[in-house]
Coordinates of C-alpha atoms in Angstrom, one line a residue:
Chain G
X27 CA -3.9 14.9 1.2
X28 CA -2.3 14.2 -2.1
X29 CA 0.5 11.7 -2.0
X30 CA 3.9 13.3 -2.3
X31 CA 5.7 10.1 -3.2
X32 CA 6.9 9.9 -6.7
X33 CA 5.0 6.9 -7.9
X34 CA 5.5 7.9 -11.5
X35 CA 3.5 7.0 -14.6
X36 CA 3.4 3.2 -15.3
X37 CA 2.7 1.2 -18.4
X38 CA 0.2 -1.6 -18.1
X39 CA -0.8 -4.2 -20.7
X40 CA -4.3 -5.6 -21.1
X41 CA -5.5 -8.7 -23.0
X42 CA -8.3 -8.3 -25.5
X43 CA -11.8 -8.1 -23.8
X44 CA -10.5 -7.1 -20.4
X45 CA -12.3 -4.3 -18.5
X46 CA -10.1 -1.5 -17.3
X47 CA -12.9 -0.1 -15.1
X48 CA -16.6 -0.5 -14.8
X49 CA -19.2 2.2 -14.6
X50 CA -19.8 3.0 -10.9
X51 CA -16.3 2.1 -9.8
X52 CA -14.5 4.5 -7.6
X53 CA -10.9 5.1 -8.5
X54 CA -8.5 8.0 -8.8
X55 CA -6.5 6.6 -11.8
X56 CA -6.2 8.4 -15.0
X57 CA -5.1 6.6 -18.2
X58 CA -3.5 7.4 -21.6
X59 CA -4.1 5.0 -24.4
X60 CA -0.7 4.0 -25.8
X61 CA -1.3 1.2 -28.3
X62 CA -4.3 -0.9 -29.1
X63 CA -8.0 0.0 -28.7
X64 CA -10.2 1.1 -25.7
X65 CA -14.0 1.4 -26.0
X66 CA -15.9 3.6 -23.5
X67 CA -19.5 2.6 -23.0
X68 CA -21.9 4.9 -21.2
X69 CA -25.7 5.4 -20.9
X70 CA -27.3 8.6 -22.1
X71 CA -29.1 10.2 -19.2
X72 CA -32.3 11.2 -20.9
X73 CA -32.9 8.4 -23.3
X74 CA -31.1 5.4 -21.7
X75 CA -29.4 4.9 -25.0
X76 CA -26.1 3.2 -24.9
X77 CA -23.2 5.3 -26.3
X78 CA -20.0 3.8 -27.4
X79 CA -16.9 5.9 -28.0
X80 CA -13.4 5.0 -29.0
X81 CA -10.4 6.5 -27.3
X82 CA -7.8 7.6 -29.7
X83 CA -4.2 6.7 -29.2
X84 CA -2.4 9.3 -27.1
X85 CA -5.7 10.4 -25.5
X86 CA -6.5 10.6 -21.8
X87 CA -9.5 8.8 -20.3
X88 CA -10.9 8.6 -16.8
X89 CA -9.9 12.2 -16.2
X90 CA -13.2 13.8 -15.0
X91 CA -14.2 11.1 -12.5
X92 CA -10.7 11.1 -11.1
X93 CA -10.4 14.8 -10.6
X94 CA -14.0 15.3 -9.6
X95 CA -13.7 12.3 -7.2
X96 CA -16.9 10.7 -8.3
X97 CA -17.7 7.2 -9.6
X98 CA -16.8 6.2 -13.2
X99 CA -19.6 7.1 -15.5
X100 CA -18.6 4.7 -18.3
X101 CA -17.1 1.3 -18.6
X102 CA -13.7 1.1 -20.3
X103 CA -13.1 -2.1 -22.2
X104 CA -10.1 -3.2 -24.2
X105 CA -10.4 -4.5 -27.7
X106 CA -7.3 -6.4 -29.0
X107 CA -4.1 -6.4 -27.0
X108 CA -3.6 -3.0 -25.6
X109 CA -1.1 -0.9 -23.6
X110 CA -2.1 2.1 -21.5
X111 CA -0.2 4.4 -19.2
X112 CA -1.7 4.7 -15.8
X113 CA -1.2 7.6 -13.3
X114 CA -2.6 9.2 -10.2
X115 CA -3.8 12.8 -10.1
X116 CA -0.5 14.2 -8.9
X117 CA 1.3 12.4 -11.8
X118 CA -1.3 13.8 -14.1
X119 CA -0.9 17.3 -12.7
X120 CA 2.9 17.1 -13.2
X121 CA 2.4 15.8 -16.7
X122 CA 0.0 18.5 -17.9
X123 CA 2.0 21.3 -16.3
X124 CA 4.3 20.8 -19.2
X125 CA 1.5 20.6 -21.8
X126 CA -0.7 23.5 -21.4
X127 CA -2.2 23.0 -24.8
X128 CA -3.6 19.7 -23.8
X129 CA -5.3 21.4 -20.8
X130 CA -6.8 24.0 -23.0
X131 CA -8.2 21.4 -25.3
X132 CA -9.7 19.5 -22.4
X133 CA -11.2 22.7 -20.9
X134 CA -12.9 23.4 -24.2
X135 CA -14.4 19.9 -24.3
X136 CA -15.5 20.1 -20.6
X137 CA -17.0 23.5 -21.1
X138 CA -19.1 22.3 -24.0
X139 CA -20.3 19.3 -22.1
X140 CA -21.3 21.5 -19.2
X141 CA -23.2 23.8 -21.5
X142 CA -25.0 20.9 -23.1
X143 CA -26.0 19.6 -19.7
X144 CA -27.2 23.0 -18.5
X145 CA -29.3 23.1 -21.7
X146 CA -30.9 19.7 -20.9
X147 CA -31.6 20.8 -17.3
X148 CA -33.4 23.9 -18.6
X149 CA -35.4 22.0 -21.0
X150 CA -36.5 19.4 -18.4
X151 CA -37.5 22.2 -16.1
X152 CA -39.6 23.6 -19.0
X153 CA -37.7 26.8 -18.8
X154 CA -37.0 27.1 -22.5
X155 CA -38.4 30.5 -22.9
X156 CA -35.7 32.5 -24.4
X157 CA -34.1 34.7 -21.8
X158 CA -33.3 38.2 -22.8
X159 CA -30.2 39.1 -20.8
X160 CA -31.0 42.8 -21.5
X161 CA -34.3 42.7 -19.8
X162 CA -33.1 40.4 -17.0
X163 CA -30.2 42.7 -16.2
X164 CA -32.6 45.6 -15.8
X165 CA -34.8 43.5 -13.6
X166 CA -31.9 42.7 -11.3
X167 CA -31.3 46.5 -11.0
X168 CA -35.0 46.9 -10.1
X169 CA -34.8 44.1 -7.6
X170 CA -31.9 45.8 -5.7
X171 CA -33.5 49.2 -6.1
X172 CA -36.7 48.1 -4.5
X173 CA -34.9 46.3 -1.8
X174 CA -33.0 49.4 -1.0
X175 CA -29.6 48.1 -2.0
X176 CA -28.9 51.2 -4.0
X177 CA -25.2 50.7 -4.7
X178 CA -26.0 47.2 -6.2
X179 CA -28.9 48.7 -8.1
X180 CA -26.7 51.4 -9.5
X181 CA -24.1 48.8 -10.6
X182 CA -26.7 46.9 -12.6
X183 CA -28.2 50.0 -14.2
X184 CA -24.8 51.3 -15.1
X185 CA -23.9 48.0 -16.8
X186 CA -27.2 48.1 -18.6
X187 CA -26.3 51.5 -20.0
X188 CA -22.8 50.3 -20.9
X189 CA -24.0 47.2 -22.8
X190 CA -27.4 48.2 -24.0
X191 CA -27.4 52.0 -24.5
X192 CA -30.0 51.8 -27.2
X193 CA -32.3 49.3 -25.7
X194 CA -35.8 49.7 -24.3
X195 CA -34.9 50.5 -20.7
X196 CA -31.9 52.7 -21.2
X197 CA -33.8 55.8 -20.2
X198 CA -35.4 54.1 -17.2
X199 CA -31.9 52.9 -16.1
X200 CA -30.5 56.4 -16.5
X201 CA -33.4 57.9 -14.5
X202 CA -32.8 55.3 -11.7
X203 CA -29.1 56.2 -11.6
X204 CA -29.9 59.9 -11.4
X205 CA -32.4 59.3 -8.6
X206 CA -29.8 57.2 -6.7
X207 CA -27.1 59.8 -7.2
X208 CA -29.2 62.7 -6.1
X209 CA -30.3 60.8 -3.0
X210 CA -33.9 61.3 -4.1
X211 CA -35.3 57.9 -4.0
X212 CA -38.8 57.9 -2.9
X213 CA -41.4 55.2 -2.9
X214 CA -43.2 56.9 -5.8
X215 CA -40.0 56.8 -7.8
X216 CA -40.0 53.1 -7.5
X217 CA -43.0 52.7 -9.6
X218 CA -42.7 53.7 -13.2
X219 CA -44.0 51.8 -16.1
X220 CA -41.4 49.1 -16.2
X221 CA -41.4 45.4 -15.7
X222 CA -41.5 45.5 -11.9
X223 CA -41.0 42.4 -9.9
X224 CA -43.3 42.4 -6.9
X225 CA -41.7 43.9 -3.8
X226 CA -39.1 41.6 -2.3
X227 CA -40.9 39.4 0.2
X228 CA -39.3 39.4 3.6
X229 CA -38.0 36.1 4.9
X230 CA -40.0 34.8 7.8
X231 CA -39.0 32.8 10.8
X232 CA -40.1 29.2 10.3
X233 CA -39.0 28.1 13.7
X234 CA -40.5 25.2 15.4
X235 CA -39.3 25.4 18.9
X236 CA -40.1 28.9 19.8
X237 CA -43.2 30.9 19.4
X238 CA -42.4 33.0 16.4
X239 CA -45.4 33.8 14.3
X240 CA -45.4 34.9 10.8
X241 CA -44.2 38.5 11.0
X242 CA -44.8 38.7 7.3
X243 CA -48.5 39.4 7.4
X244 CA -49.0 41.9 10.2
X245 CA -52.7 41.7 10.9
X246 CA -54.7 44.8 11.6
X247 CA -54.0 44.6 15.3
X248 CA -50.3 44.4 14.6
X249 CA -50.3 47.5 12.6
X250 CA -52.7 49.4 14.8
X251 CA -50.2 50.7 17.2
X252 CA -47.8 52.0 14.6
X253 CA -47.9 55.7 13.8
X254 CA -47.7 56.7 10.2
X255 CA -44.5 58.6 10.9
X256 CA -42.8 55.4 11.9
X257 CA -43.9 53.4 8.9
X258 CA -42.5 56.0 6.5
X259 CA -39.3 56.2 8.5
X260 CA -38.6 52.5 8.3
X261 CA -40.0 51.7 4.9
X262 CA -39.5 54.9 3.0
X263 CA -36.8 54.8 0.3
X264 CA -35.2 57.9 1.6
X265 CA -34.3 56.3 4.9
X266 CA -32.8 53.2 3.6
X267 CA -29.3 54.5 3.5
X268 CA -29.3 55.6 7.1
X269 CA -30.6 52.2 8.1
X270 CA -27.7 50.5 6.4
X271 CA -25.2 52.7 8.0
X272 CA -26.8 52.0 11.4
X273 CA -26.1 48.4 10.8
X274 CA -22.5 49.3 10.3
X275 CA -22.5 51.3 13.5
X276 CA -23.8 48.2 15.3
X277 CA -20.5 46.6 14.8
X278 CA -18.2 49.5 15.2
X279 CA -19.9 50.2 18.5
X280 CA -17.9 49.5 21.7
X281 CA -15.2 47.6 20.0
X282 CA -15.0 44.8 22.6
X283 CA -16.0 41.2 21.9
X284 CA -18.6 40.8 19.3
X285 CA -19.2 44.5 19.3
X286 CA -22.8 43.9 18.6
X287 CA -24.2 45.5 21.7
X288 CA -25.8 48.6 20.4
X289 CA -29.4 48.3 19.4
X290 CA -30.1 52.0 19.2
X291 CA -31.7 53.2 16.1
X292 CA -30.3 56.6 16.3
X293 CA -28.2 59.0 18.3
X294 CA -30.2 61.0 20.6
X295 CA -29.4 64.6 20.2
X296 CA -32.3 65.8 22.2
X297 CA -31.0 68.2 24.8
X298 CA -31.7 67.5 28.5
X299 CA -35.3 67.4 29.6
X300 CA -36.2 65.6 26.5
X301 CA -39.0 63.0 26.1
X302 CA -39.3 60.7 29.1
X303 CA -39.1 57.3 27.4
X304 CA -36.0 58.4 25.6
X305 CA -34.6 59.5 28.9
X306 CA -35.4 56.2 30.6
X307 CA -33.9 54.5 27.7
X308 CA -30.7 56.5 27.8
X309 CA -30.3 55.7 31.5
X310 CA -30.9 52.0 30.9
X311 CA -28.4 52.1 28.1
X312 CA -25.9 53.7 30.4
X313 CA -26.3 50.8 32.8
X314 CA -25.8 48.4 29.9
X315 CA -22.6 50.1 28.8
X316 CA -21.2 49.9 32.3
X317 CA -21.9 46.1 32.2
X318 CA -24.8 46.1 34.7
X319 CA -26.9 43.9 32.5
X320 CA -29.4 42.7 35.1
X321 CA -30.3 46.2 36.2
X322 CA -30.3 47.4 32.6
X323 CA -32.6 44.5 31.7
X324 CA -35.1 45.5 34.4
X325 CA -35.1 49.1 33.1
X326 CA -35.5 48.0 29.5
X327 CA -38.3 45.6 30.5
X328 CA -40.1 48.5 32.2
X329 CA -39.9 50.5 29.0
X330 CA -41.0 47.8 26.7
X331 CA -43.9 46.7 28.9
X332 CA -45.3 50.2 28.7
X333 CA -47.6 51.4 25.9
X334 CA -46.0 52.7 22.7
X335 CA -45.3 56.4 23.1
X336 CA -46.3 59.1 20.7
X337 CA -43.2 61.3 20.0
X338 CA -40.8 60.2 17.4
X339 CA -37.8 60.1 19.7
X340 CA -39.7 58.2 22.3
X341 CA -40.9 55.7 19.7
X342 CA -37.4 55.1 18.5
X343 CA -36.2 54.6 22.1
X344 CA -39.2 52.3 22.7
X345 CA -38.3 50.2 19.6
X346 CA -34.6 50.1 20.5
X347 CA -35.3 49.1 24.0
X348 CA -36.8 45.9 22.8
X349 CA -33.6 44.9 21.0
X350 CA -31.4 46.0 23.9
X351 CA -33.6 44.1 26.3
X352 CA -32.8 41.0 24.3
X353 CA -29.1 41.8 24.4
X354 CA -29.2 42.3 28.2
X355 CA -30.8 38.9 28.6
X356 CA -28.1 37.3 26.3
X357 CA -25.4 38.9 28.4
X358 CA -27.0 37.8 31.6
X359 CA -27.3 34.3 30.3
X360 CA -31.1 34.3 30.3
X361 CA -31.3 32.8 26.8
X362 CA -34.9 31.7 26.8
X363 CA -36.0 35.2 27.8
X364 CA -33.7 36.7 25.2
X365 CA -35.3 34.5 22.5
X366 CA -38.8 35.5 23.6
X367 CA -37.8 39.2 23.6
X368 CA -36.4 39.0 20.1
X369 CA -39.3 37.1 18.7
X370 CA -41.7 39.6 20.4
X371 CA -39.8 42.5 18.9
X372 CA -39.9 41.0 15.4
X373 CA -43.7 40.5 15.7
X374 CA -44.3 43.9 17.2
X375 CA -42.3 45.8 14.7
X376 CA -42.5 44.0 11.4
X377 CA -39.7 45.0 9.1
X378 CA -37.8 46.8 11.8
X379 CA -34.2 47.5 10.9
X380 CA -33.2 45.8 14.1
X381 CA -34.5 42.5 12.8
X382 CA -31.3 41.5 11.2
X383 CA -29.3 41.9 14.3
X384 CA -32.0 40.1 16.2
X385 CA -31.6 37.1 13.9
X386 CA -27.9 37.2 14.4
X387 CA -28.3 37.1 18.1
X388 CA -30.8 34.3 17.9
X389 CA -28.2 32.4 15.9
X390 CA -25.6 33.0 18.6
X391 CA -28.0 31.8 21.2
X392 CA -28.6 28.5 19.4
X393 CA -24.9 28.3 18.9
X394 CA -24.2 28.5 22.6
X395 CA -27.1 26.1 23.3
X396 CA -25.2 23.7 21.1
X397 CA -27.8 23.5 18.4
X398 CA -25.6 24.2 15.4
X399 CA -28.2 23.4 12.8
X400 CA -30.6 25.9 14.2
X401 CA -27.8 28.4 14.6
X402 CA -26.8 28.0 11.0
X403 CA -30.3 28.5 9.7
X404 CA -30.5 31.9 11.5
X405 CA -27.1 33.0 10.4
X406 CA -28.1 32.0 6.9
X407 CA -31.1 34.3 7.2
X408 CA -28.8 37.1 8.2
X409 CA -26.6 36.2 5.3
X410 CA -29.5 36.6 2.8
X411 CA -30.7 39.9 4.1
X412 CA -29.9 43.2 2.3
X413 CA -28.3 45.6 2.5
X414 CA -25.1 43.6 2.9
X415 CA -22.9 44.8 5.6
X416 CA -20.4 43.5 8.1
X417 CA -23.2 41.6 9.8
X418 CA -23.5 39.4 6.7
X419 CA -19.8 38.8 6.8
X420 CA -19.9 37.9 10.5
X421 CA -22.8 35.5 9.9
X422 CA -20.8 33.9 7.1
X423 CA -17.9 33.4 9.5
X424 CA -20.2 31.8 12.0
X425 CA -21.6 29.4 9.5
X426 CA -18.2 28.3 8.4
X427 CA -17.1 27.8 12.0
X428 CA -20.2 25.8 12.8
X429 CA -20.0 23.7 9.6
X430 CA -16.3 22.8 10.2
X431 CA -17.1 21.5 13.7
Chain Z
X14 CA -1.3 27.2 -5.1
X15 CA 1.4 29.8 -5.8
X16 CA 0.7 32.4 -8.4
X17 CA 3.4 34.4 -10.0
X18 CA 3.8 37.6 -8.1
X19 CA 4.0 39.7 -11.3
X20 CA 0.5 38.8 -12.0
X21 CA -0.9 41.0 -9.2
X22 CA 0.6 44.1 -10.8
X23 CA -0.9 43.3 -14.1
X24 CA -4.2 41.7 -13.3
X25 CA -4.9 42.6 -9.6
X26 CA -8.2 44.3 -8.7
X27 CA -9.6 45.2 -5.3
X28 CA -13.1 45.4 -4.1
X29 CA -14.6 46.9 -1.0
X30 CA -17.1 45.1 1.3
X31 CA -20.4 44.6 -0.4
X32 CA -19.2 45.8 -3.7
X33 CA -20.5 44.0 -6.8
X34 CA -17.8 42.2 -8.9
X35 CA -20.2 41.2 -11.6
X36 CA -23.9 41.0 -11.9
X37 CA -26.2 38.3 -13.1
X38 CA -27.0 38.7 -16.8
X39 CA -24.2 41.0 -17.4
X40 CA -22.1 39.8 -20.4
X41 CA -19.0 38.1 -19.0
X42 CA -15.6 38.0 -20.6
X43 CA -13.4 37.7 -17.5
X44 CA -12.8 35.1 -14.8
X45 CA -11.4 35.7 -11.4
X46 CA -9.0 34.2 -8.9
X47 CA -9.3 35.2 -5.2
X48 CA -6.0 36.3 -3.7
X49 CA -7.4 37.4 -0.3
X50 CA -10.9 38.0 1.0
X51 CA -14.2 36.3 0.2
X52 CA -16.9 36.5 -2.4
X53 CA -20.5 35.6 -2.1
X54 CA -22.3 34.2 -5.2
X55 CA -25.9 35.1 -5.2
X56 CA -28.9 34.7 -7.6
X57 CA -32.3 36.3 -7.5
X58 CA -34.7 33.5 -7.6
X59 CA -38.5 34.1 -7.4
X60 CA -37.7 37.6 -6.4
X61 CA -35.5 36.6 -3.5
X62 CA -31.8 36.8 -3.3
X63 CA -30.3 33.4 -2.6
X64 CA -26.7 32.6 -1.6
X65 CA -25.4 29.9 -3.8
X66 CA -21.9 29.8 -2.6
X67 CA -19.2 31.6 -0.6
X68 CA -15.7 31.5 -2.1
X69 CA -12.4 32.3 -0.4
X70 CA -8.7 32.5 -1.0
X71 CA -7.5 30.3 -3.9
X72 CA -11.0 29.8 -5.4
X73 CA -11.8 30.6 -9.0
X74 CA -15.1 32.0 -10.2
X75 CA -16.6 33.3 -13.4
X76 CA -14.9 30.5 -15.2
X77 CA -17.7 29.9 -17.7
X78 CA -16.5 33.1 -19.4
X79 CA -13.2 31.4 -20.3
X80 CA -14.3 30.1 -23.7
X81 CA -16.9 32.4 -25.0
X82 CA -18.9 35.4 -23.9
X83 CA -22.2 34.6 -22.2
X84 CA -24.3 36.3 -19.6
X85 CA -23.3 35.7 -16.0
X86 CA -25.5 33.2 -14.4
X87 CA -25.2 34.7 -10.9
X88 CA -24.0 37.8 -9.1
X89 CA -20.6 38.0 -7.3
X90 CA -20.3 40.3 -4.3
X91 CA -17.2 41.0 -2.2
X92 CA -18.0 40.1 1.4
X93 CA -15.0 41.9 2.8
X94 CA -12.1 43.9 1.4
X95 CA -11.1 41.4 -1.3
X96 CA -8.2 41.2 -3.7
X97 CA -8.7 39.4 -7.0
X98 CA -6.8 38.6 -10.1
X99 CA -9.0 39.2 -13.2
X100 CA -8.3 37.6 -16.5
X101 CA -9.8 38.3 -19.8
X102 CA -10.5 35.4 -22.1
X103 CA -7.9 36.8 -24.5
X104 CA -5.1 36.5 -21.9
X105 CA -6.1 33.0 -21.1
X106 CA -3.5 31.1 -23.1
X107 CA -0.7 33.4 -21.8
X108 CA -2.0 33.0 -18.3
X109 CA -2.0 29.2 -18.5
X110 CA 1.5 29.2 -19.9
X111 CA 2.7 31.2 -16.9
X112 CA 0.6 29.4 -14.4
X113 CA -0.1 25.8 -15.3
X114 CA -1.3 25.0 -11.8
X115 CA -4.2 27.2 -12.5
X116 CA -5.0 25.1 -15.5
X117 CA -5.1 22.0 -13.4
X118 CA -7.3 23.8 -10.9
X119 CA -9.7 24.7 -13.6
X120 CA -9.9 21.1 -14.9
X121 CA -10.8 20.0 -11.4
X122 CA -13.5 22.7 -11.1
X123 CA -15.0 21.7 -14.5
X124 CA -15.0 18.0 -13.6
X125 CA -16.9 18.7 -10.5
X126 CA -19.4 21.0 -12.1
X127 CA -20.1 18.6 -14.9
X128 CA -20.8 15.8 -12.4
X129 CA -23.0 18.0 -10.2
X130 CA -25.0 19.2 -13.2
X131 CA -25.5 15.6 -14.5
X132 CA -26.5 14.4 -11.1
X133 CA -29.1 17.0 -10.9
X134 CA -30.3 16.2 -14.4
X135 CA -30.8 12.6 -13.3
X136 CA -33.1 13.8 -10.5
X137 CA -35.1 15.9 -12.8
X138 CA -35.6 13.1 -15.2
X139 CA -37.4 10.9 -12.7
X140 CA -41.1 11.3 -13.2
X141 CA -42.5 10.5 -9.8
X142 CA -42.3 13.3 -7.2
X143 CA -41.6 10.9 -4.4
X144 CA -38.6 9.4 -6.2
X145 CA -37.3 12.9 -7.0
X146 CA -37.4 13.8 -3.4
X147 CA -35.7 10.6 -2.4
X148 CA -33.0 11.0 -5.1
X149 CA -32.2 14.5 -3.8
X150 CA -31.5 12.9 -0.4
X151 CA -29.4 10.2 -2.1
X152 CA -27.4 12.9 -3.9
X153 CA -26.8 14.8 -0.7
X154 CA -25.8 11.6 1.1
X155 CA -23.4 10.7 -1.7
X156 CA -21.8 14.2 -1.5
X157 CA -20.7 13.8 2.1
X158 CA -18.0 11.2 2.3
X159 CA -18.1 11.2 6.1
X160 CA -21.6 9.7 6.1
X161 CA -22.0 6.0 6.7
X162 CA -24.8 5.1 4.3
X163 CA -25.3 1.7 6.1
X164 CA -26.8 3.5 9.1
X165 CA -29.2 6.3 9.8
X166 CA -28.0 9.6 8.4
X167 CA -28.8 13.3 9.0
X168 CA -29.0 15.6 6.0
X169 CA -28.8 19.3 6.7
X170 CA -31.4 20.3 4.2
X171 CA -34.8 22.1 4.2
X172 CA -37.9 21.3 2.2
X173 CA -37.2 24.5 0.2
X174 CA -33.7 23.3 -0.7
X175 CA -35.0 19.9 -1.8
X176 CA -37.6 21.6 -3.9
X177 CA -35.1 23.7 -5.7
X178 CA -32.9 20.6 -6.4
X179 CA -35.9 18.6 -7.6
X180 CA -37.5 21.4 -9.6
X181 CA -40.7 21.0 -7.6
X182 CA -43.0 23.3 -5.7
X183 CA -42.2 23.7 -2.0
X184 CA -45.7 22.5 -1.1
X185 CA -45.3 19.3 -3.2
X186 CA -42.0 18.5 -1.6
X187 CA -43.6 19.1 1.9
X188 CA -46.3 16.7 1.0
X189 CA -43.9 14.0 -0.1
X190 CA -41.7 14.5 3.0
X191 CA -44.8 14.3 5.3
X192 CA -45.8 11.1 3.5
X193 CA -42.3 9.5 4.0
X194 CA -42.3 10.6 7.6
X195 CA -45.7 8.9 8.2
X196 CA -44.3 5.7 6.7
X197 CA -41.5 6.0 9.3
X198 CA -38.8 6.3 6.6
X199 CA -37.6 9.7 7.7
X200 CA -37.9 12.3 10.5
X201 CA -38.3 15.9 9.5
X202 CA -36.9 18.9 11.4
X203 CA -37.1 22.4 10.0
X204 CA -33.7 22.5 8.5
X205 CA -32.7 18.8 8.5
X206 CA -34.0 15.4 7.5
X207 CA -33.0 12.2 9.2
X208 CA -33.1 9.2 6.8
X209 CA -33.3 5.8 8.5
X210 CA -32.3 3.7 5.6
X211 CA -30.9 5.6 2.6
X212 CA -30.0 2.2 1.0
X213 CA -33.6 1.5 0.6
X214 CA -34.1 4.8 -1.3
X215 CA -31.1 4.0 -3.4
X216 CA -32.5 0.6 -4.4
X217 CA -35.9 2.1 -5.3
X218 CA -34.5 4.9 -7.4
X219 CA -32.0 2.6 -9.1
X220 CA -34.7 0.1 -10.1
X221 CA -36.9 2.8 -11.4
X222 CA -34.1 4.1 -13.5
X223 CA -33.6 0.7 -15.0
X224 CA -37.2 0.3 -15.8
X225 CA -37.4 3.8 -17.4
X226 CA -35.2 2.8 -20.2
X227 CA -36.5 -0.8 -20.6

């Protein structure tokens, strides 16, 4: 976009009293005061007070608004006959490439300004309580720990020990790392006498067009059908790692296209003659893999319309069938049914590890329905879900694609 | 922007997908330049991890550590296999000598950050909730040069996002939005707001600003 023509730096003379630019003007020019006097007048944001500032000879002015491409924040007026040098950003760039010290000086000034503004922002927000980075760093570790992002948690705890080996939570941080390394993270571990942020709340579909209800607060009836075994499988700390690797498997799956076709929670190692729902599911899955989506959908729908089975393998198959049914509908172009299926699944199995992939698919459905805003909001949801895996990356790519349209 | 090849041998670091580069509140002494890959900048706000930005090849982050040590204000996570150049504050002068283009890039980054921070401060300094909400919309409109402010515009923003810009509670923002919608000034959709006449909001906010200092 930048002009490649060599316009060069030009001198310009002003008569006393002239205005070089007004506050609010848009212009890309940058100036150096050569001889004479230039007064910059701006208004302080918080008090409305007028601030006047002299430019010294040889100094730049108009730099920030030019480079940042925003309107002038001050008025530049000439006092006495004055000569300035005027240049565009590419001239400026060429000029400073030869004067790194000038850049360094400017960066110092800018950085101080930025810090002052941040301070004002904090004070306006009433957030002046002194932050203790030591405690906050530990809390970040706890946040990730409780959310099951153990490698992120480990990083924060490790840094805590590195920087604050003698501080209050050093022992707690050490214990956390040990627990993570030994793979013995259990819900009980997540509760020792430390400043514990409340458990991360799960983001909720706030959709208007489709009938998603708040999956966040599963009412008594929502929970009734769920065996205890399942709750601990999905929610228990021990199982968080497997869940994240499943998400990876999702993508490495069949290799073709989006590669997102596999909604299974686990590999079924049950020998022949295993539980019936799991068998049905395996057969439906077979149809899916051979591309017979309509038939697979019918089989999956049969499974999901039945009651929730008792055995653990059957229950897994039952849950996976919901996700796969959605996928079959997507493949068969039955998008409305796919949406209903996914929303039903999220409601029926609050907190299911399949939720993230479901959101991703919902995003792709809105994408193909040419509703980019909606699609982005779902991809965004995926993006913000932990643990981070390839699905987050894919969601990001989608968002970028959609935004660049 | 071309960086000297030698720099990768000396300053290159690589991160795997989902690996943390630095963590919020960790002391920071280095800043980074992305050679390949992408980096997600996140912050835990009200016990939720929020994505602030996604940076890619050629972007710089952690630049606040250039001049003095201070705790990181956000967490940086590699979103894929990512190669970075990592510079310590102490190498900064030498680095700029070798790569003055980087110096220019940093000036641009700082210029933008200063403006964005000031603009936000202007919103926060308004004392009426309704004007704050309007001013967030004005700011967003100003940021998109493709928008024609003379006609109806669509802003891809949710009530929650407006709330975080305005430093207000979600519910209060929701109330103001509903009010504006009832007056027929805007239409609200879950993740976007359609503003019929942003010029009207601009005039109201500007006149309020003037009177604040009178």
